[in-house]
Coordinates of C-alpha atoms in Angstrom, one line a residue:
Chain A
M276 CA 84.2 116.5 94.0
P277 CA 81.7 114.5 91.9
V278 CA 78.2 116.0 91.7
Q279 CA 76.8 113.3 93.9
D280 CA 78.3 111.0 96.4
L281 CA 79.2 107.9 94.4
E282 CA 78.9 104.4 95.9
Y283 CA 80.4 101.1 95.0
P284 CA 77.9 98.5 93.8
K285 CA 77.1 95.9 96.5
Q286 CA 78.5 92.5 95.4
P287 CA 78.0 89.2 97.2
F288 CA 81.6 89.3 98.3
S289 CA 81.6 93.0 99.3
T290 CA 78.4 93.3 101.3
V291 CA 78.9 93.9 105.0
R292 CA 76.7 91.4 106.9
R293 CA 77.6 91.9 110.6
Y294 CA 76.5 95.3 112.1
D295 CA 75.5 96.4 108.6
S296 CA 74.3 99.7 110.1
R297 CA 78.0 100.5 110.3
A298 CA 78.5 99.9 106.6
S299 CA 79.3 102.5 103.9
Y300 CA 79.9 102.1 100.2
S301 CA 80.8 105.7 99.6
L302 CA 83.9 106.1 97.3
E303 CA 84.8 109.2 99.2
Q304 CA 84.8 107.5 102.6
I305 CA 86.5 104.3 101.4
H306 CA 89.2 106.2 99.5
Q307 CA 89.9 108.5 102.4
I308 CA 90.5 105.5 104.7
I309 CA 92.9 104.0 102.2
N310 CA 94.8 107.2 101.5
T311 CA 95.4 108.0 105.2
S312 CA 96.6 104.5 106.0
L313 CA 100.4 104.0 106.3
L314 CA 100.0 100.5 104.9
V315 CA 97.3 98.5 103.2
N316 CA 97.1 94.7 103.3
V317 CA 97.0 93.1 99.9
S318 CA 95.6 89.5 99.8
F319 CA 95.3 87.1 97.0
T320 CA 95.1 83.4 96.5
V321 CA 98.1 81.4 95.3
P322 CA 98.3 78.0 93.7
D323 CA 99.1 74.8 95.8
T324 CA 98.0 76.2 99.2
P325 CA 94.7 76.9 100.9
F326 CA 96.2 80.0 102.6
P327 CA 95.8 83.4 100.9
Q328 CA 99.0 85.4 100.7
T329 CA 98.8 88.8 102.5
L330 CA 101.4 91.4 101.9
P331 CA 101.6 94.9 103.5
M332 CA 102.2 97.6 100.8
I333 CA 102.0 101.3 100.5
G334 CA 98.9 102.3 98.5
Q335 CA 97.3 105.4 97.2
M336 CA 94.1 106.1 95.1
G337 CA 94.6 108.1 91.9
S338 CA 93.8 108.6 88.3
F339 CA 96.6 108.8 85.8
D340 CA 94.2 109.9 83.1
R341 CA 92.7 112.7 85.3
P342 CA 95.3 113.5 87.9
S343 CA 93.2 116.3 89.3
A344 CA 90.4 113.9 90.2
D345 CA 89.0 114.1 93.8
T346 CA 89.0 111.5 96.5
G347 CA 85.4 110.7 95.8
D348 CA 85.8 110.1 92.1
V349 CA 86.3 106.7 90.4
L350 CA 90.0 106.0 90.9
D351 CA 92.5 103.2 90.6
L352 CA 94.6 102.0 93.5
Y353 CA 98.4 102.3 93.0
L354 CA 100.5 100.0 95.1
H355 CA 104.2 100.1 95.7
G356 CA 104.9 96.5 95.9
Y357 CA 105.9 93.3 94.1
V358 CA 104.1 90.1 93.4
S359 CA 106.2 87.4 91.7
S360 CA 105.3 87.1 88.0
R361 CA 104.9 83.4 88.5
V362 CA 102.1 83.9 91.1
M363 CA 100.6 86.7 89.0
N364 CA 100.5 84.5 85.8
L365 CA 99.3 81.4 87.5
S366 CA 96.6 83.3 89.4
C367 CA 95.4 85.2 86.4
K368 CA 95.2 81.9 84.5
K369 CA 93.3 80.3 87.3
D370 CA 90.9 83.2 87.3
D371 CA 90.4 82.8 83.5
E372 CA 89.7 79.1 83.9
Q373 CA 87.1 79.8 86.7
K374 CA 85.4 82.3 84.4
K375 CA 85.4 79.8 81.6
Q376 CA 83.9 77.1 83.8
K377 CA 81.2 79.4 85.0
T378 CA 80.1 80.5 81.6
G379 CA 80.4 76.9 80.3
G380 CA 77.6 75.9 82.5
D381 CA 78.0 72.1 82.0
N382 CA 79.6 71.4 85.4
D383 CA 76.8 70.1 87.6
D384 CA 79.0 69.6 90.6
A385 CA 80.0 73.2 90.8
P386 CA 77.8 75.5 93.0
P387 CA 75.6 77.7 90.8
P388 CA 77.4 81.1 90.3
A389 CA 75.9 84.0 92.2
A390 CA 73.7 86.2 90.1
S391 CA 76.3 88.9 89.9
A392 CA 79.4 86.7 89.6
A393 CA 79.2 87.1 85.8
E394 CA 78.3 90.7 86.2
Y395 CA 81.4 91.9 88.1
S396 CA 83.7 89.9 85.8
Q397 CA 82.4 91.9 82.8
P398 CA 83.7 93.3 80.6
G399 CA 86.5 90.8 81.2
P400 CA 88.9 92.4 83.8
T401 CA 92.4 91.1 83.6
G402 CA 94.9 90.9 86.4
L403 CA 95.4 89.3 89.7
P404 CA 92.2 89.4 91.9
V405 CA 93.2 91.1 95.1
T406 CA 91.5 92.2 98.3
I407 CA 92.8 95.3 99.9
A408 CA 92.2 96.0 103.6
A409 CA 93.1 99.0 105.7
S410 CA 91.9 100.0 109.2
H411 CA 92.3 102.9 111.6
V412 CA 91.5 102.3 115.2
D413 CA 90.2 105.5 116.7
G414 CA 89.5 104.5 120.2
L415 CA 89.0 101.8 122.9
V416 CA 85.3 101.7 123.8
L417 CA 85.0 100.6 127.4
S418 CA 81.5 99.6 128.7
L419 CA 80.1 97.9 131.7
T420 CA 80.4 94.4 130.4
P421 CA 83.1 92.8 128.3
N422 CA 80.6 91.9 125.6
S423 CA 79.7 95.6 125.0
H424 CA 83.4 96.5 124.7
S425 CA 84.3 97.7 121.2
Y426 CA 86.7 99.8 119.2
N427 CA 86.0 103.0 117.4
Y428 CA 87.3 102.3 114.0
R429 CA 87.2 103.1 110.3
S430 CA 88.0 100.1 108.1
A431 CA 87.9 99.7 104.3
T432 CA 88.0 96.9 101.9
L433 CA 88.5 97.1 98.2
F434 CA 88.3 94.3 95.6
G435 CA 90.0 94.6 92.3
Y436 CA 92.3 93.3 89.6
A437 CA 96.0 94.1 89.9
T438 CA 98.4 94.5 87.0
P439 CA 102.0 95.8 86.9
V440 CA 102.4 99.3 85.5
T441 CA 104.7 99.1 82.5
D442 CA 104.1 102.5 80.8
A443 CA 107.1 104.6 81.9
A444 CA 105.1 107.9 82.2
E445 CA 102.4 106.2 84.3
K446 CA 105.0 104.5 86.5
L447 CA 106.9 107.8 87.1
W448 CA 103.6 109.5 88.0
A449 CA 102.6 106.7 90.4
M450 CA 106.0 106.8 92.1
E451 CA 105.6 110.5 92.8
L452 CA 102.0 109.8 94.0
V453 CA 103.2 107.2 96.4
T454 CA 106.3 109.1 97.6
N455 CA 104.2 112.2 98.3
S456 CA 101.7 110.1 100.3
V457 CA 104.5 109.2 102.7
V458 CA 105.5 112.9 103.2
R459 CA 103.6 115.6 101.4
D460 CA 105.8 117.3 98.7
R461 CA 108.7 115.0 99.4
W462 CA 109.3 113.9 95.8
R463 CA 110.7 117.2 94.5
H464 CA 112.8 117.6 97.6
T465 CA 114.8 114.5 96.7
R466 CA 117.1 113.5 93.8
V467 CA 114.6 113.0 90.9
P468 CA 113.9 111.7 88.4
P469 CA 114.9 108.1 89.1
N470 CA 117.6 106.8 86.8
G471 CA 117.0 103.8 84.5
A472 CA 118.0 101.2 87.0
E473 CA 115.7 102.7 89.6
M474 CA 112.8 102.8 87.2
Q475 CA 113.5 99.2 86.4
S476 CA 113.8 97.9 90.0
T477 CA 110.7 99.7 91.2
S478 CA 107.5 97.7 91.0
I479 CA 104.1 99.5 90.9
L480 CA 100.8 97.7 90.7
R481 CA 97.6 99.3 89.4
V482 CA 94.4 97.9 90.8
K483 CA 91.2 98.4 88.9
I484 CA 88.5 98.4 91.6
A485 CA 85.5 96.2 91.2
A486 CA 83.8 96.8 94.5
G487 CA 84.5 98.1 98.0
S488 CA 83.0 98.7 101.4
A489 CA 83.8 100.5 104.6
K490 CA 82.7 99.8 108.2
I491 CA 82.8 102.6 110.7
R492 CA 82.1 102.8 114.4
S493 CA 82.2 106.0 116.4
G494 CA 80.9 107.3 119.7
F495 CA 80.6 106.3 123.3
P496 CA 79.8 102.8 124.6
S497 CA 76.2 101.7 124.9
D498 CA 75.2 99.1 127.5
D499 CA 72.1 96.9 127.9
K500 CA 69.3 98.4 130.0
A501 CA 69.7 96.0 132.9
D502 CA 73.4 96.9 133.3
A503 CA 72.9 100.6 132.7
E504 CA 70.4 100.8 135.5
D505 CA 72.5 98.8 138.0
E506 CA 73.6 101.4 140.5
A507 CA 76.3 99.3 142.1
L508 CA 77.8 98.5 138.7
L509 CA 77.7 102.1 137.6
G510 CA 79.5 103.0 140.8
R511 CA 82.3 100.5 140.2
V512 CA 83.1 100.3 136.4
W513 CA 84.6 103.2 134.5
T514 CA 83.0 103.6 131.1
G515 CA 84.0 105.8 128.2
V516 CA 86.4 106.0 125.3
V517 CA 90.2 106.0 125.2
P518 CA 90.9 107.9 121.9
I519 CA 93.8 106.5 119.8
H520 CA 95.8 108.1 117.1
T521 CA 99.1 107.7 115.4
V522 CA 101.9 110.2 116.1
L523 CA 104.8 111.2 114.0
G524 CA 107.7 112.0 116.3
D525 CA 110.5 114.5 116.0
P526 CA 112.5 113.9 112.7
T527 CA 115.8 112.2 113.7
P528 CA 118.6 113.1 111.3
S529 CA 120.6 110.3 109.7
P530 CA 124.4 110.2 110.4
Y531 CA 125.0 111.6 106.9
N532 CA 122.3 114.3 107.0
R533 CA 123.7 117.9 106.5
V534 CA 120.4 119.8 106.2
D535 CA 119.7 121.6 109.5
P536 CA 117.1 122.6 110.7
V537 CA 114.4 120.3 109.5
P538 CA 112.9 121.7 106.3
G539 CA 109.6 123.5 106.5
Y540 CA 107.6 121.1 104.3
L541 CA 108.6 118.2 106.6
G542 CA 108.1 120.0 109.9
D543 CA 104.7 121.3 108.6
Y544 CA 103.7 117.8 107.5
V545 CA 104.5 116.2 110.9
K546 CA 102.6 118.9 112.7
G547 CA 99.6 118.9 110.4
T548 CA 99.4 115.1 110.3
N549 CA 99.5 114.9 114.1
K550 CA 96.9 117.6 114.5
Y551 CA 94.5 115.9 112.1
A552 CA 95.0 112.5 113.6
E553 CA 94.4 113.7 117.2
E554 CA 91.3 115.7 116.2
T555 CA 89.9 112.8 114.3
A556 CA 90.2 110.4 117.3
Q557 CA 88.6 113.0 119.6
E558 CA 85.8 113.6 117.2
Q559 CA 85.1 109.9 116.7
A560 CA 85.1 109.4 120.5
T561 CA 82.0 111.5 120.9
K562 CA 80.3 111.4 117.5
A563 CA 77.0 109.5 117.7
M564 CA 76.4 106.7 115.2
Q565 CA 73.3 106.5 113.1
P566 CA 70.5 104.8 115.0
K567 CA 70.9 101.1 114.7
G568 CA 69.0 97.9 115.4
K569 CA 71.2 96.0 117.8
A570 CA 73.0 96.7 121.0
D571 CA 76.7 97.4 120.6
G572 CA 79.4 94.9 120.4
Chain B
M123 CA 110.6 81.2 128.2
P124 CA 111.4 78.1 126.3
V125 CA 114.9 76.8 126.6
Q126 CA 115.8 77.8 123.1
D127 CA 114.4 80.3 120.7
L128 CA 111.7 78.4 118.8
E129 CA 111.2 79.0 115.1
Y130 CA 108.3 78.2 112.8
P131 CA 109.2 75.8 110.0
K132 CA 109.6 77.5 106.6
Q133 CA 106.9 76.4 104.2
P134 CA 106.6 77.3 100.6
F135 CA 103.7 79.7 101.4
S136 CA 105.4 81.2 104.5
T137 CA 109.0 81.9 103.3
V138 CA 109.9 85.5 102.9
R139 CA 111.4 86.0 99.4
R140 CA 111.9 89.8 99.1
Y141 CA 114.5 91.3 101.4
D142 CA 114.9 87.9 103.1
S143 CA 117.6 89.3 105.3
R144 CA 114.8 91.1 107.1
A145 CA 112.9 87.8 107.8
S146 CA 112.4 86.1 111.1
Y147 CA 110.7 82.9 111.9
S148 CA 111.0 83.3 115.7
L149 CA 107.9 82.4 117.6
E150 CA 108.8 85.1 120.2
Q151 CA 109.1 87.9 117.7
I152 CA 106.1 86.9 115.7
H153 CA 103.8 86.4 118.7
Q154 CA 105.0 89.7 120.2
I155 CA 104.0 91.6 117.0
I156 CA 100.6 89.9 117.0
N157 CA 100.0 90.5 120.7
T158 CA 100.8 94.2 120.5
S159 CA 98.6 94.9 117.4
L160 CA 95.2 96.5 118.1
L161 CA 93.8 94.5 115.1
V162 CA 94.9 91.6 113.0
N163 CA 93.7 91.0 109.4
V164 CA 92.2 87.6 108.9
S165 CA 92.0 86.4 105.3
F166 CA 90.5 83.3 103.8
T167 CA 89.1 82.1 100.5
V168 CA 85.4 81.9 99.9
P169 CA 83.5 80.0 97.3
D170 CA 82.2 81.6 94.1
T171 CA 84.7 84.5 94.1
P172 CA 88.3 84.9 93.2
F173 CA 88.7 87.5 96.0
P174 CA 89.8 86.4 99.5
Q175 CA 87.8 87.8 102.3
T176 CA 89.7 89.9 104.8
L177 CA 88.2 90.8 108.2
P178 CA 89.9 92.9 110.9
M179 CA 89.6 91.1 114.3
I180 CA 91.1 91.4 117.8
G181 CA 93.6 88.6 118.3
Q182 CA 95.8 87.3 121.0
M183 CA 98.2 84.3 121.3
G184 CA 97.6 81.9 124.2
S185 CA 97.5 78.4 125.5
F186 CA 94.3 77.2 127.2
D187 CA 96.1 74.0 128.3
R188 CA 99.1 75.9 129.7
P189 CA 97.8 79.4 130.5
S190 CA 101.2 80.4 132.0
A191 CA 103.0 79.7 128.7
D192 CA 105.4 82.5 127.5
T193 CA 105.1 84.5 124.3
G194 CA 107.8 82.4 122.7
D195 CA 106.1 79.1 123.4
V196 CA 103.9 77.1 121.0
L197 CA 100.6 78.9 121.2
D198 CA 97.2 79.1 119.5
L199 CA 95.8 82.4 118.2
Y200 CA 92.4 83.3 119.7
L201 CA 90.3 85.7 117.6
H202 CA 87.3 87.6 118.7
G203 CA 85.3 87.5 115.5
Y204 CA 82.7 85.8 113.5
V205 CA 82.9 83.9 110.2
S206 CA 79.5 82.6 108.9
S207 CA 79.1 78.9 109.4
R208 CA 78.2 78.6 105.7
V209 CA 81.6 80.0 104.6
M210 CA 83.4 77.9 107.3
N211 CA 81.7 74.7 106.2
L212 CA 82.1 75.3 102.5
S213 CA 85.7 76.3 102.8
C214 CA 86.7 73.4 105.1
K215 CA 85.0 71.0 102.7
K216 CA 86.9 72.6 99.8
D217 CA 90.1 72.2 101.6
D218 CA 89.3 68.5 102.3
E219 CA 88.7 68.0 98.6
Q220 CA 91.9 69.7 97.6
K221 CA 93.8 67.4 99.9
K222 CA 92.0 64.4 98.5
Q223 CA 92.9 65.4 95.0
K224 CA 96.5 65.9 95.9
T225 CA 96.9 62.5 97.5
G226 CA 94.9 60.8 94.8
G227 CA 97.6 61.7 92.3
D228 CA 95.7 60.7 89.2
N229 CA 95.0 64.2 88.0
D230 CA 97.6 65.0 85.4
D231 CA 96.4 68.5 84.8
A232 CA 97.0 69.6 88.3
P233 CA 100.4 71.2 89.1
P234 CA 102.5 68.7 91.1
P235 CA 102.0 69.4 94.8
A236 CA 105.0 71.0 96.5
A237 CA 107.1 68.7 98.5
S238 CA 105.8 70.0 101.8
A239 CA 102.2 70.5 100.8
A240 CA 101.4 67.1 102.2
E241 CA 103.6 67.7 105.1
Y242 CA 101.9 70.8 106.5
S243 CA 98.5 69.2 106.0
Q244 CA 99.6 66.4 108.4
P245 CA 98.3 65.1 110.7
G246 CA 95.1 66.3 109.2
P247 CA 94.3 69.8 110.5
T248 CA 90.7 70.7 110.4
G249 CA 89.2 74.1 110.2
L250 CA 89.1 77.1 107.9
P251 CA 92.6 77.9 106.4
V252 CA 93.3 81.5 107.4
T253 CA 96.2 83.9 106.9
I254 CA 96.7 86.4 109.7
A255 CA 98.6 89.6 109.1
A256 CA 99.6 92.4 111.5
S257 CA 102.0 95.3 111.1
H258 CA 103.5 98.1 113.1
V259 CA 105.0 101.0 111.3
D260 CA 107.8 102.4 113.4
G261 CA 109.0 105.2 111.2
L262 CA 109.3 106.9 107.9
V263 CA 112.8 106.4 106.4
L264 CA 113.7 109.3 104.3
S265 CA 116.7 109.0 102.0
L266 CA 118.3 111.0 99.2
T267 CA 116.3 109.3 96.4
P268 CA 112.6 108.2 96.4
N269 CA 113.8 104.6 95.6
S270 CA 115.7 104.3 98.8
H271 CA 112.8 105.6 100.9
S272 CA 111.3 103.0 103.2
Y273 CA 109.5 102.4 106.5
N274 CA 110.8 101.0 109.7
Y275 CA 108.3 98.3 110.4
R276 CA 107.6 95.0 112.1
S277 CA 105.1 92.8 110.3
A278 CA 104.0 89.3 111.0
T279 CA 102.1 86.7 109.1
L280 CA 100.6 83.5 110.6
F281 CA 99.0 80.6 108.7
G282 CA 96.6 78.2 110.4
Y283 CA 93.3 76.5 110.7
A284 CA 90.5 78.3 112.5
T285 CA 87.6 76.6 114.3
P286 CA 85.0 78.1 116.6
V287 CA 85.6 77.6 120.3
T288 CA 82.6 75.7 121.7
D289 CA 83.8 74.5 125.1
A290 CA 82.4 76.9 127.7
A291 CA 85.5 77.0 129.9
E292 CA 87.9 77.6 127.0
K293 CA 85.5 80.3 125.6
L294 CA 85.3 82.1 128.9
W295 CA 89.1 81.9 129.3
A296 CA 89.6 83.3 125.8
M297 CA 87.1 86.1 126.4
E298 CA 89.1 87.2 129.4
L299 CA 92.4 86.9 127.4
V300 CA 91.0 89.1 124.6
T301 CA 89.4 91.7 126.9
N302 CA 92.6 92.1 128.9
S303 CA 94.6 92.5 125.7
V304 CA 92.6 95.6 125.0
V305 CA 93.2 97.1 128.5
R306 CA 95.4 95.1 130.9
D307 CA 93.3 93.8 133.9
R308 CA 90.0 95.2 132.5
W309 CA 88.1 92.0 132.7
R310 CA 87.7 91.8 136.5
H311 CA 86.9 95.5 136.7
T312 CA 83.7 94.9 134.6
R313 CA 80.5 93.0 135.2
V314 CA 81.6 89.4 134.9
P315 CA 81.0 86.5 134.2
P316 CA 79.0 87.0 131.1
N317 CA 75.4 85.7 131.3
G318 CA 74.2 82.8 129.1
A319 CA 73.0 85.1 126.3
E320 CA 76.3 86.9 126.2
M321 CA 78.2 83.6 126.1
Q322 CA 76.0 82.5 123.3
S323 CA 76.3 85.7 121.2
T324 CA 80.1 85.9 121.5
S325 CA 82.1 84.2 118.8
I326 CA 85.7 83.1 119.5
L327 CA 87.9 81.4 116.9
R328 CA 90.9 79.3 117.8
V329 CA 93.6 79.1 115.1
K330 CA 96.0 76.2 115.2
I331 CA 99.2 77.7 113.7
A332 CA 100.9 75.8 110.8
A333 CA 103.6 78.3 110.0
G334 CA 104.5 81.9 110.4
S335 CA 107.0 84.6 109.5
A336 CA 107.9 88.1 110.4
K337 CA 109.7 90.9 108.5
I338 CA 111.4 93.6 110.3
R339 CA 113.3 96.8 109.2
S340 CA 114.9 99.2 111.5
G341 CA 117.5 101.9 111.5
F342 CA 118.5 104.9 109.4
P343 CA 118.2 105.2 105.6
S344 CA 121.0 104.0 103.4
D345 CA 121.8 105.4 100.0
D346 CA 123.7 104.3 97.0
K347 CA 127.4 105.4 97.0
A348 CA 127.0 107.8 94.1
D349 CA 124.2 109.7 95.8
A350 CA 125.8 109.6 99.3
E351 CA 129.0 111.2 97.8
D352 CA 127.1 113.9 95.9
E353 CA 127.9 117.0 98.0
A354 CA 125.2 119.2 96.3
L355 CA 122.6 116.6 97.0
L356 CA 123.7 116.1 100.6
G357 CA 123.4 119.9 101.1
R358 CA 119.9 119.9 99.7
V359 CA 118.0 116.8 100.9
W360 CA 117.1 116.1 104.6
T361 CA 117.7 112.4 105.4
G362 CA 116.7 110.5 108.5
V363 CA 113.8 108.8 110.3
V364 CA 110.5 110.2 111.4
P365 CA 109.6 107.8 114.3
I366 CA 106.0 106.7 114.4
H367 CA 104.0 105.3 117.3
T368 CA 100.4 104.9 118.4
V369 CA 99.2 107.0 121.3
L370 CA 96.3 106.4 123.7
G371 CA 94.8 109.7 124.6
D372 CA 93.1 110.9 127.8
P373 CA 90.3 108.6 128.7
T374 CA 87.0 110.4 127.9
P375 CA 84.2 109.4 130.3
S376 CA 80.8 108.3 128.8
P377 CA 77.7 110.3 129.6
Y378 CA 76.7 107.7 132.1
N379 CA 80.1 107.2 133.7
R380 CA 80.1 107.8 137.5
V381 CA 83.6 106.6 138.3
D382 CA 85.9 109.6 138.8
P383 CA 88.9 109.9 138.7
V384 CA 90.1 107.4 136.0
P385 CA 90.9 104.2 137.9
G386 CA 94.6 103.4 138.5
Y387 CA 94.7 100.2 136.3
L388 CA 93.4 102.2 133.3
G389 CA 95.6 105.3 133.8
D390 CA 98.7 103.1 134.4
Y391 CA 97.9 101.1 131.2
V392 CA 97.6 104.3 129.1
K393 CA 100.8 105.7 130.4
G394 CA 102.7 102.4 130.2
T395 CA 101.5 101.6 126.7
N396 CA 102.4 105.1 125.4
K397 CA 105.9 104.9 127.0
Y398 CA 106.6 101.5 125.5
A399 CA 105.3 102.6 122.0
E400 CA 107.3 105.8 121.9
E401 CA 110.5 104.1 123.1
T402 CA 110.1 101.3 120.6
A403 CA 109.8 103.7 117.7
Q404 CA 112.9 105.7 118.9
E405 CA 114.9 102.5 119.3
Q406 CA 113.9 101.2 115.9
A407 CA 114.9 104.5 114.3
T408 CA 118.5 104.1 115.2
K409 CA 118.9 100.3 115.6
A410 CA 121.2 99.0 112.9
M411 CA 119.9 96.0 110.9
Q412 CA 121.9 92.9 110.4
P413 CA 124.3 93.2 107.5
K414 CA 122.5 92.4 104.3
G415 CA 123.2 91.7 100.7
K416 CA 121.3 94.4 98.9
A417 CA 120.9 98.2 99.1
D418 CA 117.9 99.4 100.9
G419 CA 114.4 99.8 99.5

């Protein structure tokens, strides 16, 4: 654990504007949301279309240089996934050109760069600019009026620069990190290390993080005063939270499985994960938010 | 149900390239994934930064003109969410400029537009270009080697043009659609209709869909022949699927709730949703994929 709770710097593109009382920039909170997500959504722009690409990938925060780093430390995001080298090269090139334009400063038509646009692009990050999003829905928040309905949720966004991991030692380390994030301790219970062809065919991206934010809502619904004092309404509309969590079911052996019963590390992981998920949803259902300025939405 | 299974046209930006045997362009399948997702991720480019913005929103497919349309029909996506009008205006303008550049054809530096770039931008869609992503993880697929590990999943991506809904009747209809997607039949069991201030403060976006795709994996793991015939390995590594589904827990009344017991429509929704989710995960665990060209990943 770092000595103090580290926060990502607020950048124009990373600052939460709606319901900003729900915002957090804590590395610990953001990394925790990412690490407990089964999938993260990786978005980036591609040439010749106005639509960003979004790919679901498995991701995990980690530090190859300091593998014992804590969740709240400065970490990279390792993604198990593939982006075509064409897209990666074109997009990196485009990014370089944008930077050149911005520092050139002789293009009167271009909007003036935000104060920190130059700042975050220092000291010259390379790679594909990506936005990473992950969300847990912890509950349905049911109030007296549709407008005050909400979810309890924990969502995180990271912004960074992705490059393929080419160093063999780092790649192997990241493959183990990712595999063990799917089932704790799975790696050493499989046939490892991967052979040459497997190393070759596996694509791992490392994302150097430039900024990040989280947005968290917890607790019961809150209704406007006029509704909350309407006796007839209170007598008619159920209000509260339906907690939500993800459940790992009973491991179902493959037709060629010969290991029976289910190994301890796997059974324990299923039980532990389910217990944590259910408890989290219950806690979030009743945990009051920090006081905030606006009625709920 | 439409007479035949409709498919979205394949566009350069919407065509699945990795594991394309898992791809689907069926409106029915794609819309079903979106409609059963608690959240969708909405991504779009913003000026002055290379990072796309990604916002989690509640979304539901529907047709205001033909409210009785089926899931497999041509539908719009209605999003409960807000994008600042500054971003919306700037991004729409940028999109217009890009189109102008492309049709101008006198810019030798620009990469040649893809054959269909002009096509999808006809007949002149307006709005913010957005990419919508939603995924269900149906199971952990555990094989003999880390490289053959996978998830069972159903993921969908839609590409379209978002505009704020301003017509009062359409907005009211969409608010009901979205509310009832959170809990079936919830709308009429709350205080409706929304008052003027509530109508004003609620932001609904309608996305006209230009293209879409889904990617689906189901079934047991599959391992390479050399591993699958390794007796010692088979005797040591558990292989199979851990099914995953989302569970709605027991509704927890708010401190000001006075309706007891939990109303039938809510209790039934919780039970029905859980049953469907659990059965889907179980089915996906054992359901064989279509034959495909490449070993599993």
